[in-house]
Amino acid sequence: MAESSPPPLRRGRSNSMSETHSFTHKSSSILSEDQLQCSICPDVFTDPVTTPCGHNFCRSCLTQYWDKSPQCYCPLCKEKFTKRPELKINTTLREVSDHFKKKSQVDKPEVLCDVCTGEKQKALRSCLDCGVTFCESHLEPHINVPKYKKHKLITSVKNLEHYICQKHEKPFERFCRDDQTCVCQFCTEGDHKNHNIIPIEEEIDNKKTQLGQTQTEVQQMIQDRLKKIKKINHSVELSKRNTEKEKSDSIKTFTDLIHSIEKSQNEMLRMIEEKQKVVENQAERFIKDLEQEITELQRRETELEKLLNTEEHLNILQVYPTICSPPTTKNWTDISINTNPDVEILKTSLSQLQKTLDEKLNKTLNEMLRKTVSTELKRIQQYAVDVTLDPDTANPNLVLSNDGKQVTYGNTKQNLPDTPKRFTRYISILGKQSFSSGRFYYEVQVSGKTWSLGVIRESVNRKDEYTLTPQDGFWTVILRNGDEYKAFAGPSVLLSLKEKPQKVGVFVDYEEGLVSFYDVENRVHIYSYTGQTFTERLYPYFSPCNNDVAKNPAPLIITPVIKKMKCVIQ
């Protein structure tokens, strides 16, 4: 058994606790009835209770509503409660409501006896034969006197004349089905003679049966809509969960990418620091060598100083060859510190690092974009329609399959009637189906050929020259010269596609003014016309183009759409 759902609410004015406590018996006289109505019944409150969010309902109404609802929430503002609130009667609001009910009953006019003189008593029954309404005492003859017992009595009514034929002053006892009106016995013998006449009770029973059927239909419509609401809410919850998962996946993807960038950054910094260490080590070696040479030169300078000051001149001659020979030192003229050691290696490493980062970033973004387009495609594929080709619009050079799903260019022009619907100048054909509202989607296999696809408005020129632009009533994407994709948006837009589409999906949202094209198999968005204004019927448009010297023989094929989602919000 399907889970029952709470009844729909009538939106009305809600009362908070602060408002309730300000009511008095005196002020209730100026309140309107809808201010004291339960939004579930809707009647004046009986044993009113107040929810934690401040809205008021009849206790029994709210209890039954929560019993039928899978979750406990306010029927008006939809605030959810973690546990079912304990309901206590709002005594002040109950007093105001009870006072209002009593006052309404007093204000409501009663049906009074037509026979009473002086102070008239409350009527109990009305007699259709007498045309009079009686109180309890004056009704006594109709109960005890035999000739009055045969009169037809009904519950006292104020407008008794509505139950009596004004022409013959007799009660309505029959119903004329030909004229759909109540008639008396004399009417059936006069104006309504030979008409289809049945007892009025039978017609009332028929009408009650019809009303019962209508009530059942209305109840079923209510249940259908409640189920639809439940289905929509379920879809929203699924969407929320999917959104949270997508957010989590995106955060993880970018976190991993950031870690990769940080790792690469650290590697680059390490290389720069190593470069500095190489410079410092080289400088340290040069300084050490220079200091050693300085020490040796200082020693020789000391020896020379001694020789210059010695009195032993013969000694000078003996040591001169040795002391005056050039010292063993490096030529430091062309020696310098290389502040950019292995610069080419560093440049190569940095270039490779940049390339790696770009590849990772592009891969990440492309994967995310593909996932987004895939999700979008799954959604719009729910609006798939069954499109077949219309032979009455086909250019005479086009050949159609028997099922109306394939079209190719034929080298021989066929002898076909030149009707207003037919394209005669260009190699074009339309779908039989047309659309003037809502959303629709179809897919076409385009592999192995050049093509034009999209939608057109009904009044386009089919005989003379035209351009595939919105100005001329066309919203299309084309392939020419093997890999030249264009959208004739006026001016035309050259499209860059990494992969060649084998199957193209076309989606239209009439009210939004949107026409979108997708590479179905690669889950890639090709192009969208946005912000368009449609005022005519739209037809699917196809062009397989000519054979380009036998290089374009493949057909355009309208393929069935494989829907992957079971639930969608319409």
XYZ file of C-alpha atoms in Angstrom:
570
model
C 0.000 0.000 0.000
C 1.334 3.435 -0.946
C 2.192 5.706 1.902
C -0.577 8.242 2.448
C 0.286 11.912 2.284
C -1.094 14.834 4.279
C -3.923 16.837 2.714
C -3.135 20.101 0.892
C -3.408 23.301 2.881
C -5.437 26.421 2.218
C -3.155 29.362 2.722
C -4.589 31.686 5.310
C -3.556 34.136 8.001
C -1.598 32.562 10.859
C -1.646 33.769 14.441
C 1.394 33.891 16.699
C 1.221 33.375 20.464
C 1.730 37.071 21.110
C -1.220 37.875 18.853
C -3.341 35.226 20.520
C -2.910 36.599 24.019
C -4.019 40.036 22.869
C -7.444 38.740 21.836
C -10.459 39.473 24.057
C -14.149 38.738 23.749
C -14.685 42.324 22.811
C -12.035 42.392 20.109
C -13.227 39.118 18.594
C -16.295 40.905 17.349
C -14.182 42.768 14.792
C -12.209 39.734 13.644
C -12.993 38.175 10.279
C -13.631 34.466 10.041
C -10.451 33.693 8.068
C -8.362 35.068 10.954
C -9.665 32.274 13.147
C -9.620 29.499 10.574
C -7.452 26.412 10.672
C -5.494 26.187 7.413
C -5.972 22.403 7.281
C -9.801 22.021 7.723
C -10.464 24.998 6.993
C -12.989 25.905 9.732
C -12.949 28.058 12.847
C -10.482 26.529 15.319
C -11.609 23.640 17.500
C -9.255 23.003 20.456
C -6.514 25.123 18.815
C -2.851 24.242 19.435
C 0.271 26.243 18.580
C 3.417 24.813 16.956
C 6.919 25.870 18.127
C 7.149 28.093 15.025
C 4.051 30.047 16.154
C 1.332 28.779 13.780
C -2.079 27.579 14.975
C -4.193 24.585 13.970
C -7.045 22.444 15.281
C -5.528 19.789 17.498
C -7.212 16.909 15.669
C -6.298 18.361 12.260
C -2.614 18.712 13.137
C -2.494 15.292 14.803
C -3.971 13.605 11.732
C -1.665 15.615 9.435
C 1.429 14.428 11.302
C 0.113 10.861 11.432
C -0.036 10.838 7.624
C 3.257 12.656 7.070
C 6.617 10.807 7.032
C 8.261 13.800 8.735
C 7.069 16.124 11.466
C 6.943 19.709 10.173
C 4.717 22.782 10.242
C 2.052 22.515 7.507
C 2.366 26.262 6.783
C 6.025 27.290 6.952
C 7.438 23.731 6.540
C 9.785 24.102 9.530
C 10.926 20.589 10.501
C 10.962 19.398 14.099
C 13.517 16.881 15.284
C 10.900 15.248 17.477
C 7.141 15.518 17.576
C 6.167 18.521 19.728
C 3.846 18.012 22.674
C 0.599 19.777 21.776
C -1.225 21.821 24.410
C -4.489 23.648 23.822
C -4.154 27.395 23.414
C -6.901 28.345 25.893
C -7.025 32.020 24.944
C -7.406 31.263 21.254
C -10.008 28.595 22.060
C -12.114 31.117 24.002
C -11.944 33.585 21.119
C -12.861 30.872 18.596
C -15.761 29.564 20.698
C -17.057 33.095 21.188
C -16.864 33.667 17.429
C -18.775 30.427 16.729
C -21.572 31.369 19.173
C -21.796 34.852 17.730
C -21.937 33.447 14.184
C -24.772 31.152 15.150
C -26.678 34.058 16.729
C -26.128 36.218 13.654
C -27.245 33.466 11.293
C -30.941 33.984 10.443
C -33.265 31.111 11.367
C -36.145 29.832 9.239
C -39.347 30.944 11.051
C -42.845 29.527 10.962
C -45.140 31.094 8.338
C -48.284 30.424 10.425
C -47.312 31.884 13.799
C -48.833 35.242 14.714
C -47.045 37.536 17.126
C -43.656 36.081 18.053
C -42.806 33.557 15.366
C -41.313 30.225 16.374
C -38.451 28.396 14.746
C -39.659 26.360 11.749
C -39.211 22.633 11.772
C -40.478 21.436 8.373
C -41.683 22.886 5.055
C -44.616 21.452 3.076
C -44.216 21.446 -0.692
C -47.948 20.872 -1.264
C -49.043 23.710 0.997
C -46.146 25.961 0.164
C -45.849 26.813 3.853
C -43.181 26.346 6.535
C -44.372 25.159 9.971
C -43.067 25.221 13.506
C -43.471 22.137 15.694
C -46.990 23.009 16.948
C -48.383 24.063 13.559
C -46.899 20.950 11.949
C -49.140 18.703 14.086
C -51.982 18.365 11.471
C -49.484 17.060 8.894
C -48.580 14.309 11.318
C -52.022 13.300 12.597
C -54.630 14.346 9.955
C -54.878 11.649 7.222
C -55.372 14.007 4.264
C -52.247 16.022 5.230
C -50.139 12.953 5.828
C -49.852 12.540 2.061
C -48.191 15.979 1.680
C -44.521 16.088 0.928
C -42.491 17.490 3.844
C -38.868 18.580 3.707
C -36.451 20.154 6.177
C -37.387 23.772 6.728
C -35.921 26.037 4.081
C -35.935 29.783 3.754
C -36.595 29.958 -0.011
C -39.416 27.479 -0.307
C -40.433 28.934 -3.678
C -37.335 27.329 -5.198
C -38.932 23.939 -4.538
C -42.339 24.790 -6.049
C -43.370 25.356 -9.657
C -44.301 29.019 -9.830
C -46.512 28.473 -12.862
C -48.700 25.723 -11.399
C -47.963 26.207 -7.665
C -47.205 22.516 -7.347
C -44.083 20.844 -5.911
C -41.330 19.789 -8.273
C -41.631 16.013 -8.567
C -40.054 15.335 -11.969
C -36.978 16.319 -13.914
C -36.922 17.068 -17.636
C -33.698 15.744 -19.145
C -34.369 17.484 -22.463
C -34.488 20.951 -20.876
C -32.424 20.066 -17.775
C -34.954 21.600 -15.388
C -37.255 20.561 -12.530
C -40.966 20.282 -13.410
C -44.257 19.557 -11.634
C -46.930 17.055 -12.677
C -48.841 19.678 -14.731
C -45.629 20.693 -16.569
C -45.266 17.122 -17.845
C -48.723 17.394 -19.392
C -48.090 20.787 -20.990
C -44.832 22.408 -22.137
C -42.774 19.293 -21.406
C -45.126 16.742 -22.917
C -43.286 13.972 -24.787
C -40.004 15.051 -23.167
C -37.679 12.640 -21.388
C -39.114 12.963 -17.857
C -37.831 11.018 -14.818
C -38.595 11.212 -11.070
C -36.684 14.023 -9.439
C -35.239 11.592 -6.864
C -33.757 9.525 -9.691
C -32.067 12.579 -11.180
C -30.766 13.584 -7.743
C -29.330 10.079 -7.336
C -27.751 10.367 -10.800
C -26.269 13.739 -9.951
C -24.982 12.427 -6.626
C -23.384 9.512 -8.453
C -21.747 11.930 -10.893
C -20.661 14.171 -8.023
C -19.252 11.131 -6.280
C -17.317 10.215 -9.415
C -16.101 13.787 -9.757
C -15.114 13.792 -6.092
C -13.204 10.549 -6.624
C -11.455 12.056 -9.646
C -10.582 15.196 -7.698
C -9.290 13.089 -4.800
C -7.199 11.082 -7.261
C -5.857 14.311 -8.765
C -4.964 15.481 -5.274
C -3.180 12.204 -4.552
C -1.379 12.353 -7.896
C -0.144 15.844 -7.116
C 0.868 14.886 -3.608
C 2.842 11.987 -5.085
C 4.365 14.400 -7.606
C 5.376 16.729 -4.757
C 6.919 13.779 -2.948
C 8.725 12.744 -6.126
C 10.002 16.275 -6.681
C 11.191 16.519 -3.080
C 12.937 13.164 -3.511
C 14.588 14.451 -6.687
C 15.720 17.584 -4.854
C 17.207 15.447 -2.069
C 19.021 13.297 -4.651
C 20.280 16.444 -6.323
C 21.501 17.777 -2.977
C 23.405 14.562 -2.290
C 24.895 14.586 -5.788
C 25.836 18.245 -5.395
C 27.552 17.561 -2.071
C 29.453 14.668 -3.647
C 30.483 16.818 -6.595
C 31.643 19.555 -4.215
C 33.608 17.010 -2.191
C 35.188 15.530 -5.338
C 36.043 19.013 -6.638
C 37.651 20.004 -3.331
C 39.697 16.786 -3.328
C 40.741 17.279 -6.941
C 41.907 20.841 -6.374
C 43.518 19.898 -3.050
C 45.558 17.221 -4.839
C 46.433 19.734 -7.530
C 47.534 22.302 -4.932
C 49.687 19.654 -3.205
C 51.251 18.842 -6.568
C 51.957 22.524 -7.197
C 53.434 22.913 -3.701
C 55.600 19.871 -4.277
C 56.811 21.263 -7.585
C 57.385 24.654 -5.981
C 59.478 23.065 -3.242
C 61.464 21.186 -5.883
C 62.130 24.409 -7.760
C 63.207 26.198 -4.549
C 65.517 23.282 -3.734
C 67.149 23.608 -7.144
C 67.620 27.352 -6.645
C 69.157 26.766 -3.222
C 71.492 24.113 -4.635
C 72.546 26.606 -7.290
C 73.466 29.047 -4.517
C 75.431 26.337 -2.703
C 77.396 25.627 -5.879
C 78.301 29.332 -6.139
C 79.308 29.474 -2.474
C 81.436 26.306 -2.712
C 83.198 27.593 -5.817
C 83.900 30.925 -4.137
C 85.191 29.126 -1.042
C 87.696 27.114 -3.155
C 88.891 30.220 -5.011
C 89.329 32.173 -1.777
C 91.293 29.288 -0.203
C 93.640 29.128 -3.228
C 94.096 32.896 -3.216
C 94.843 32.899 0.505
C 97.480 30.167 0.009
C 99.123 32.191 -2.786
C 99.058 35.314 -0.637
C 100.798 33.419 2.184
C 103.490 32.169 -0.204
C 103.993 35.640 -1.682
C 104.226 37.178 1.783
C 106.925 34.631 2.685
C 108.906 35.538 -0.444
C 108.473 39.227 0.271
C 110.054 38.679 3.691
C 113.022 36.863 2.155
C 113.509 39.663 -0.357
C 113.416 42.211 2.402
C 116.176 40.313 4.236
C 118.351 40.135 1.123
C 117.985 43.811 0.478
C 119.203 44.595 3.983
C 122.002 41.983 4.185
C 125.729 42.915 4.212
C 126.641 39.640 2.618
C 126.534 40.725 -0.996
C 127.964 37.482 -2.206
C 124.928 35.701 -0.787
C 122.694 37.818 -2.962
C 124.390 36.481 -6.049
C 124.100 32.937 -4.875
C 120.311 33.002 -4.092
C 119.269 35.463 -6.781
C 118.299 32.870 -9.420
C 116.028 31.124 -6.964
C 114.467 34.087 -5.174
C 113.806 36.062 -8.354
C 112.200 33.254 -10.373
C 108.407 33.807 -10.980
C 106.282 32.345 -8.178
C 104.040 29.376 -8.983
C 100.545 31.002 -9.019
C 97.329 30.878 -11.030
C 96.396 33.430 -13.621
C 93.311 34.957 -11.987
C 92.596 37.412 -14.782
C 89.887 35.329 -16.484
C 88.710 33.475 -13.394
C 85.362 34.612 -11.912
C 82.401 33.253 -9.943
C 79.693 31.669 -12.131
C 76.490 32.986 -10.551
C 74.363 30.861 -12.914
C 75.845 27.357 -12.852
C 74.020 24.784 -14.978
C 71.615 27.504 -16.090
C 70.529 25.559 -19.161
C 69.799 22.489 -17.042
C 67.808 24.684 -14.648
C 65.854 26.265 -17.499
C 65.077 22.828 -18.897
C 63.925 21.601 -15.494
C 61.734 24.630 -14.948
C 60.255 24.284 -18.424
C 59.489 20.616 -17.805
C 57.985 21.497 -14.431
C 55.741 24.154 -16.010
C 54.672 21.709 -18.696
C 53.810 19.077 -16.075
C 51.759 21.576 -14.069
C 49.898 22.745 -17.185
C 49.108 19.164 -18.150
C 47.804 18.366 -14.673
C 45.721 21.531 -14.536
C 44.250 21.008 -18.013
C 43.529 17.378 -17.274
C 41.804 18.275 -14.003
C 39.717 21.050 -15.557
C 38.781 18.898 -18.564
C 37.677 16.041 -16.312
C 35.559 18.396 -14.208
C 34.057 19.993 -17.325
C 33.314 16.572 -18.794
C 31.563 15.517 -15.571
C 29.501 18.726 -15.595
C 28.482 18.278 -19.241
C 27.721 14.596 -18.589
C 25.377 15.554 -15.752
C 23.747 18.215 -17.935
C 23.288 15.730 -20.780
C 21.634 13.211 -18.478
C 19.174 15.897 -17.407
C 18.240 17.168 -20.848
C 18.020 13.668 -22.334
C 14.818 13.285 -20.327
C 13.222 15.671 -22.835
C 13.987 13.365 -25.775
C 11.367 13.305 -28.551
C 10.856 10.843 -31.374
C 11.793 12.749 -34.531
C 11.164 11.406 -38.030
C 12.055 13.039 -41.335
C 9.347 14.749 -43.399
C 9.604 13.671 -47.072
C 7.371 16.583 -48.147
C 10.151 19.020 -47.141
C 13.095 17.088 -48.656
C 15.225 18.545 -51.425
C 14.736 16.397 -54.591
C 18.333 15.125 -54.349
C 17.778 13.599 -50.906
C 17.002 9.907 -50.373
C 15.153 8.792 -47.207
C 15.035 5.415 -45.500
C 11.675 3.656 -45.142
C 11.506 4.349 -41.396
C 12.177 8.077 -41.896
C 15.281 8.006 -39.688
C 18.085 8.252 -42.308
C 18.811 10.681 -45.133
C 21.567 10.645 -47.765
C 22.465 12.722 -50.796
C 21.538 11.059 -54.061
C 23.397 11.928 -57.239
C 20.188 11.758 -59.273
C 17.568 14.459 -58.803
C 14.118 12.983 -58.243
C 10.985 14.224 -59.962
C 8.998 15.494 -56.951
C 6.155 18.046 -56.730
C 7.438 21.545 -55.920
C 5.210 22.196 -52.913
C 5.612 25.279 -50.642
C 7.062 23.077 -47.893
C 9.897 21.642 -50.027
C 13.507 22.921 -50.028
C 14.566 23.309 -53.654
C 17.742 25.419 -53.660
C 19.693 23.867 -50.780
C 20.215 20.252 -49.643
C 17.880 20.397 -46.629
C 15.055 18.508 -44.935
C 12.945 18.992 -41.771
C 11.512 16.740 -39.124
C 7.775 16.053 -39.159
C 7.416 17.115 -35.543
C 7.166 20.796 -34.576
C 7.282 22.552 -31.203
C 5.871 25.859 -29.965
C 6.583 25.527 -26.227
C 8.490 23.535 -23.637
C 11.744 21.616 -24.113
C 12.805 18.932 -26.566
C 15.957 17.001 -27.434
C 17.104 14.628 -30.196
C 20.364 12.979 -31.315
C 21.846 12.481 -34.786
C 24.716 10.244 -35.906
C 27.053 12.368 -38.072
C 30.156 10.180 -38.413
C 31.939 10.041 -41.732
C 30.434 13.139 -43.386
C 29.903 16.880 -43.501
C 26.609 18.124 -42.067
C 24.354 20.905 -40.796
C 22.020 20.417 -37.818
C 19.720 22.500 -35.637
C 16.225 23.956 -35.663
C 14.414 26.487 -37.858
C 11.254 28.561 -37.572
C 8.263 27.536 -39.660
C 8.229 30.554 -42.004
C 11.819 30.290 -43.329
C 12.472 30.786 -47.021
C 12.695 27.334 -48.603
C 13.083 28.335 -52.252
C 15.698 31.069 -52.587
C 19.035 31.908 -51.012
C 19.304 32.176 -47.238
C 21.938 32.115 -44.527
C 21.946 29.686 -41.616
C 21.610 32.531 -39.114
C 18.992 33.436 -36.478
C 18.142 36.500 -38.561
C 16.901 34.165 -41.314
C 15.280 31.789 -38.812
C 18.066 29.185 -38.439
C 19.858 28.048 -35.272
C 22.475 25.598 -36.523
C 25.980 24.168 -36.210
C 27.820 22.890 -39.305
C 30.894 20.861 -40.275
C 32.745 21.719 -43.471
C 36.151 20.814 -44.985
C 36.713 17.875 -42.659
C 37.397 19.742 -39.410
C 35.907 23.234 -39.732
C 33.059 23.583 -37.234
C 30.986 26.774 -37.228
C 27.926 28.308 -35.623
C 26.349 30.954 -37.845
C 25.457 33.268 -34.992
C 25.806 36.366 -37.187
C 28.756 36.799 -37.429
C 29.820 33.155 -37.598
C 31.759 31.587 -34.726
C 34.613 29.173 -35.471
C 34.407 26.310 -32.965
C 37.480 24.544 -31.575
C 36.807 20.851 -30.919
C 39.571 18.517 -29.743
C 37.672 15.427 -30.837
C 35.466 14.905 -33.858
C 31.841 14.293 -32.811
C 30.299 11.030 -33.989
C 26.859 11.781 -32.545
C 25.416 15.263 -31.958
C 22.628 16.080 -29.505
C 20.358 19.095 -30.055
C 18.435 20.580 -27.097
C 15.872 23.420 -27.226
C 14.206 25.307 -24.375
C 11.524 27.346 -26.148
C 10.620 29.675 -23.264
C 14.267 30.292 -22.289
C 15.287 31.004 -25.900
C 18.043 28.371 -25.744
C 19.433 26.065 -28.454
C 22.396 23.885 -27.384
C 24.553 21.334 -29.222
C 26.502 18.487 -27.578
C 29.067 15.869 -28.562
C 27.126 12.975 -27.029
C 29.815 10.281 -26.878
C 32.638 12.519 -25.653
C 30.278 14.393 -23.271
C 31.393 17.797 -24.577
C 29.355 20.990 -25.026
C 29.771 22.265 -28.589
C 27.853 25.563 -28.702
C 24.723 27.322 -27.394
C 22.504 30.059 -28.810
C 21.218 31.950 -25.771
C 18.757 34.790 -25.210
C 16.811 34.022 -28.387
C 13.135 34.941 -28.862
C 10.902 32.318 -30.467
C 7.465 33.342 -31.755
C 6.762 30.565 -34.293
C 6.764 26.800 -34.360
C 10.255 25.267 -34.514
C 11.209 22.271 -36.670
C 14.307 20.019 -36.414
C 16.606 20.811 -39.373
C 18.994 18.447 -41.200
C 21.387 18.742 -44.114
C 23.651 15.812 -45.159
C 25.294 18.118 -47.756
C 26.343 16.930 -51.211
C 28.800 14.105 -51.843
C 31.922 16.264 -52.367
C 33.163 14.033 -55.187
C 32.125 10.769 -53.470
C 33.764 11.753 -50.161
C 30.516 12.261 -48.247
C 28.279 9.220 -48.916
C 27.368 8.367 -45.295
C 23.803 9.120 -44.118
C 22.619 11.332 -41.304
C 20.864 8.987 -38.858
C 18.373 10.028 -36.168
C 19.226 7.665 -33.318
C 17.204 6.685 -30.230
C 18.200 8.501 -27.053
C 19.437 6.287 -24.217
C 18.124 7.842 -21.003
C 20.285 7.171 -17.959
C 18.249 8.961 -15.290
C 15.000 7.534 -13.991
C 13.737 10.639 -12.194
C 13.570 14.230 -13.372
C 11.607 17.338 -12.334
C 9.291 18.373 -15.149
